[in-house]
């Protein structure tokens, strides 16, 4: 069966706080582990009122400490915000604490607005276009025999798996050139999905890290016991997306029945663009959507995203997705 994984932003809901979000992230990871999910990744965002995963490495340690088998990682660390040495030390520490369970996905976006991005820069000359060089430096620091004199302690020799994250052809080209696994953010930026997959697979160069291309795709699943219930639950994420793209980021709002139907043309255009890779509905509806997506893309792994206001409903959505995964197994 194709592996399913979890992407969590540790959402802060209206009326909630970060402490509640962290408790719920851990509970979700514990359930995901029992349901057979392969990975639980947390994403670095800054200055976002509705996202609590800014100190990503710290939260990864919290989740890994409360689970025992599921891989826990970053989806991802926004490398232009950090020195490669600091990230090597952080993830070398995590790998030392939780051996063979830590993943490191890296991206080149700031994960924030421009003002916050400027506040995050490690120096005034930091440039996102230096991303390929930073990735190579980071991988060297995590290797058994780094070429540079500086050592990451801990970190050197930890060989934490590095993934390239992206939503454009740039990441696909870099992952292929370095022979690394590639995770495409189709759950919120699907416009170049098929082209990026093709570029990655066609130009992939085998490496000591990976013998053949490996593509993981982000995919939204809002599942419930009925189509109508799922459509209502999905409106929290829909409102949050429109608010963010309209320059009004906030905490995750409660569901709003009929939200999409009542939205204007501009709001619908945002939702059509962002949520093109989504399944919203009952188990049968989700199964049909997932099967069509997998047939179209040939993904090696799916990373399921689901932002719901009600924590229990969110757990149920991931449980349904895990059950649907078993029904995706090809017939003998």
XYZ file of C-alpha atoms in Angstrom:
332
model
C 0.000 0.000 0.000
C 1.123 3.522 -0.679
C 2.391 5.168 2.546
C 0.338 7.986 4.047
C 1.891 10.635 6.291
C 0.618 13.642 8.264
C 1.411 17.323 7.767
C 0.542 19.348 10.863
C 0.712 23.131 11.273
C -0.322 22.860 14.931
C -3.269 25.190 14.206
C -4.393 27.729 16.790
C -8.168 27.969 16.742
C -10.310 30.947 17.654
C -10.680 30.772 21.440
C -7.649 28.483 21.735
C -3.953 29.028 22.408
C -0.581 27.517 21.524
C -0.517 25.225 24.562
C -3.778 23.642 23.439
C -2.427 23.302 19.898
C 0.661 21.459 21.125
C -1.414 19.018 23.179
C -3.601 18.324 20.182
C -0.624 17.884 17.823
C 0.810 15.248 20.132
C -2.519 13.464 20.418
C -2.883 13.476 16.636
C 0.619 12.017 16.248
C -0.137 9.266 18.753
C -3.307 8.332 16.876
C -1.523 8.537 13.512
C 1.096 6.128 14.796
C -1.586 3.594 15.724
C -3.379 4.078 12.387
C -0.256 3.258 10.393
C 0.892 6.651 9.129
C 4.585 6.658 8.218
C 5.610 10.225 9.123
C 4.396 13.183 11.131
C 5.843 16.427 9.797
C 5.577 19.945 11.220
C 6.046 23.095 9.174
C 8.002 26.256 9.973
C 5.896 29.412 9.789
C 6.477 32.720 11.552
C 4.252 35.596 12.564
C 1.095 33.625 11.744
C -1.667 34.021 14.364
C -3.158 30.633 13.469
C 0.019 28.504 13.307
C 1.962 27.455 16.414
C 4.840 25.500 14.832
C 7.349 28.371 14.553
C 9.975 26.699 16.781
C 9.797 23.611 14.608
C 12.717 21.607 16.028
C 11.425 22.097 19.576
C 7.968 20.841 18.623
C 9.443 17.879 16.729
C 11.202 16.868 19.952
C 7.926 17.151 21.875
C 6.087 14.930 19.382
C 8.908 12.409 19.014
C 9.151 12.130 22.799
C 5.457 11.252 23.023
C 5.513 8.611 20.275
C 7.648 5.538 19.671
C 7.688 4.376 16.022
C 6.353 7.048 13.654
C 8.987 9.163 11.897
C 8.839 12.806 12.979
C 10.278 15.650 10.981
C 10.149 19.068 9.397
C 8.020 19.765 6.378
C 9.884 21.900 6.410
C 12.655 24.020 7.782
C 12.949 27.223 5.761
C 16.696 27.182 5.301
C 17.233 30.862 4.317
C 16.125 31.742 7.863
C 18.947 29.768 9.469
C 22.607 28.901 9.434
C 23.127 25.350 8.109
C 25.309 24.705 11.159
C 22.471 25.543 13.570
C 20.060 23.242 11.720
C 22.662 20.456 11.656
C 23.098 20.808 15.424
C 19.355 20.870 16.069
C 18.581 17.835 13.947
C 21.712 16.036 15.059
C 20.414 16.484 18.607
C 16.983 15.161 17.634
C 18.522 12.155 15.865
C 20.647 11.419 18.945
C 17.533 11.496 21.137
C 15.259 9.577 18.736
C 17.507 7.411 16.512
C 16.303 6.536 12.997
C 13.050 8.475 13.431
C 13.932 12.028 12.339
C 13.383 13.575 8.872
C 14.605 16.953 7.667
C 12.666 18.587 4.842
C 14.085 21.927 3.725
C 12.604 24.719 1.638
C 13.700 28.120 0.395
C 10.616 30.224 1.209
C 10.722 32.407 4.342
C 7.473 30.985 5.740
C 6.278 34.447 6.709
C 5.463 37.934 5.464
C 8.251 40.187 4.215
C 8.557 42.213 7.427
C 8.843 39.074 9.556
C 11.236 37.564 7.024
C 13.576 40.527 7.429
C 13.479 40.070 11.202
C 14.395 36.383 10.788
C 17.396 36.787 8.514
C 20.606 35.612 10.086
C 22.452 38.525 8.495
C 21.668 41.404 6.167
C 23.128 39.609 3.135
C 21.098 36.387 3.451
C 19.666 35.499 0.059
C 17.103 32.759 -0.699
C 18.939 32.188 -3.993
C 21.807 30.746 -1.940
C 19.533 27.855 -1.031
C 21.334 25.160 -3.115
C 24.663 26.038 -1.535
C 23.105 25.955 1.952
C 21.585 22.529 1.284
C 24.940 21.108 0.203
C 26.628 22.630 3.264
C 23.957 21.195 5.556
C 24.262 17.709 4.053
C 28.023 17.875 4.436
C 27.692 18.826 8.124
C 25.439 15.793 8.710
C 27.756 13.380 6.859
C 30.279 10.940 8.340
C 33.296 12.885 7.052
C 32.505 16.566 6.455
C 34.767 18.342 3.997
C 34.698 21.564 6.018
C 36.666 22.125 9.195
C 33.641 23.214 11.218
C 31.845 20.350 12.934
C 28.224 20.077 14.065
C 28.240 18.561 17.564
C 25.925 16.727 17.672
C 25.171 16.351 13.986
C 28.283 15.036 12.253
C 27.695 11.431 11.284
C 23.996 11.538 12.141
C 23.015 11.195 8.452
C 19.526 12.598 9.035
C 17.569 12.077 5.776
C 17.236 15.357 3.880
C 14.255 16.075 1.620
C 13.816 18.964 -0.793
C 10.446 20.701 -0.507
C 8.998 22.844 -3.246
C 6.019 24.192 -5.128
C 7.823 25.069 -8.373
C 10.310 23.629 -10.838
C 13.273 24.992 -8.873
C 12.923 22.459 -6.056
C 12.292 19.630 -8.509
C 15.489 20.422 -10.391
C 17.555 20.703 -7.219
C 16.216 17.450 -5.722
C 16.933 15.648 -8.987
C 20.449 17.059 -9.264
C 21.355 16.103 -5.663
C 19.620 12.724 -5.818
C 17.275 13.482 -2.920
C 13.610 12.676 -2.247
C 11.216 15.418 -3.299
C 8.075 16.633 -1.534
C 5.771 18.888 -3.563
C 3.375 21.247 -1.779
C 0.374 20.409 -3.946
C -1.913 20.792 -0.926
C -1.677 24.597 -1.247
C 0.202 25.358 -4.512
C -0.750 22.752 -7.130
C -0.296 24.865 -10.251
C 3.018 23.297 -11.424
C 2.438 19.850 -9.938
C 2.584 17.649 -13.023
C 5.423 19.584 -14.642
C 7.502 19.444 -11.451
C 6.985 15.691 -11.104
C 8.056 15.161 -14.717
C 11.162 17.340 -14.365
C 12.191 15.566 -11.171
C 11.729 12.047 -12.519
C 13.273 12.723 -15.922
C 16.410 14.488 -14.621
C 16.975 12.498 -11.402
C 20.590 11.457 -10.758
C 21.068 8.473 -8.415
C 23.111 9.278 -5.332
C 24.363 7.577 -2.160
C 21.179 8.919 -0.556
C 18.641 7.589 -3.057
C 18.850 5.126 -5.952
C 15.658 6.165 -7.778
C 13.234 9.099 -7.702
C 10.855 9.300 -4.749
C 7.956 11.763 -4.829
C 5.765 12.659 -1.875
C 2.781 14.900 -2.603
C 0.767 17.055 -0.241
C -2.968 16.383 -0.375
C -5.902 17.830 1.570
C -8.391 15.394 3.058
C -11.496 16.643 4.858
C -13.299 13.411 5.663
C -16.397 12.708 7.732
C -19.152 10.129 7.867
C -21.199 12.027 5.277
C -20.459 14.352 2.366
C -22.501 17.161 3.907
C -20.710 16.964 7.256
C -17.313 17.001 5.534
C -18.241 20.031 3.410
C -19.164 21.968 6.552
C -15.999 20.949 8.424
C -13.830 22.010 5.471
C -15.107 25.594 5.654
C -12.752 26.424 8.533
C -9.722 25.827 6.320
C -11.420 27.593 3.407
C -12.010 30.717 5.479
C -8.419 30.621 6.753
C -7.028 30.338 3.215
C -9.096 33.247 1.919
C -8.184 35.377 4.941
C -4.483 34.630 4.492
C -4.452 35.295 0.736
C -6.429 38.498 1.308
C -3.862 39.816 3.817
C -5.954 39.075 6.911
C -4.263 36.094 8.584
C -5.939 34.963 11.782
C -6.712 31.996 13.970
C -8.557 29.026 12.519
C -12.269 29.963 12.575
C -15.212 27.669 13.348
C -17.078 26.078 10.439
C -19.493 28.239 8.494
C -22.148 26.255 6.626
C -22.624 27.443 3.068
C -19.382 29.459 3.104
C -18.170 28.439 -0.340
C -21.589 28.884 -1.933
C -21.890 32.372 -0.445
C -18.335 33.420 -1.374
C -17.761 35.976 -4.099
C -15.865 35.346 -7.360
C -12.501 36.455 -5.905
C -12.821 34.160 -2.902
C -13.900 31.220 -5.066
C -10.930 31.796 -7.361
C -8.583 31.571 -4.364
C -10.203 28.328 -3.210
C -10.175 26.808 -6.695
C -6.474 27.607 -7.021
C -5.354 26.462 -3.582
C -7.604 23.459 -3.031
C -7.376 21.784 -6.416
C -5.749 18.804 -4.668
C -8.360 17.991 -2.056
C -10.887 15.321 -1.142
C -13.926 16.505 0.804
C -16.568 13.991 1.752
C -17.525 10.580 3.053
C -15.166 7.589 2.908
C -16.412 6.593 -0.546
C -16.042 10.132 -1.876
C -12.535 10.414 -0.458
C -11.593 7.021 -1.880
C -12.646 8.019 -5.399
C -10.758 11.333 -5.217
C -7.579 9.742 -3.847
C -7.628 6.963 -6.416
C -7.949 9.476 -9.262
C -5.135 11.637 -7.849
C -2.787 8.672 -7.485
C -3.548 7.427 -10.983
C -2.805 10.897 -12.357
C 0.431 11.496 -10.455
C 1.924 8.095 -9.597
C 2.951 9.483 -6.204
C 5.202 7.286 -4.061
C 3.738 8.700 -0.840
C 0.995 11.120 0.192
C 1.275 13.658 2.993
C -2.227 14.363 4.238
C -3.095 17.878 5.409
C -6.287 18.633 7.306
C -7.126 21.826 9.157
C -10.347 21.468 11.133
C -11.645 23.599 13.970
C -12.957 20.662 15.997
C -10.100 18.454 17.185
C -12.231 15.306 17.434
C -13.516 15.822 13.900
C -9.922 16.227 12.723
C -8.912 12.970 14.382
C -11.873 11.273 12.725
C -10.833 12.656 9.329
C -7.353 11.167 9.657
C -8.843 7.885 10.855
C -11.080 7.724 7.776
C -8.109 8.523 5.520
C -6.168 5.640 7.070
C -9.114 3.293 6.480
C -9.453 4.490 2.902
C -5.748 3.827 2.324
C -6.341 0.119 2.950
C -9.036 0.130 0.259
C -6.573 1.688 -2.215
C -4.493 -1.494 -2.326
C -4.505 -2.840 -5.903
C -6.593 -5.901 -6.582
C -4.706 -9.189 -6.826
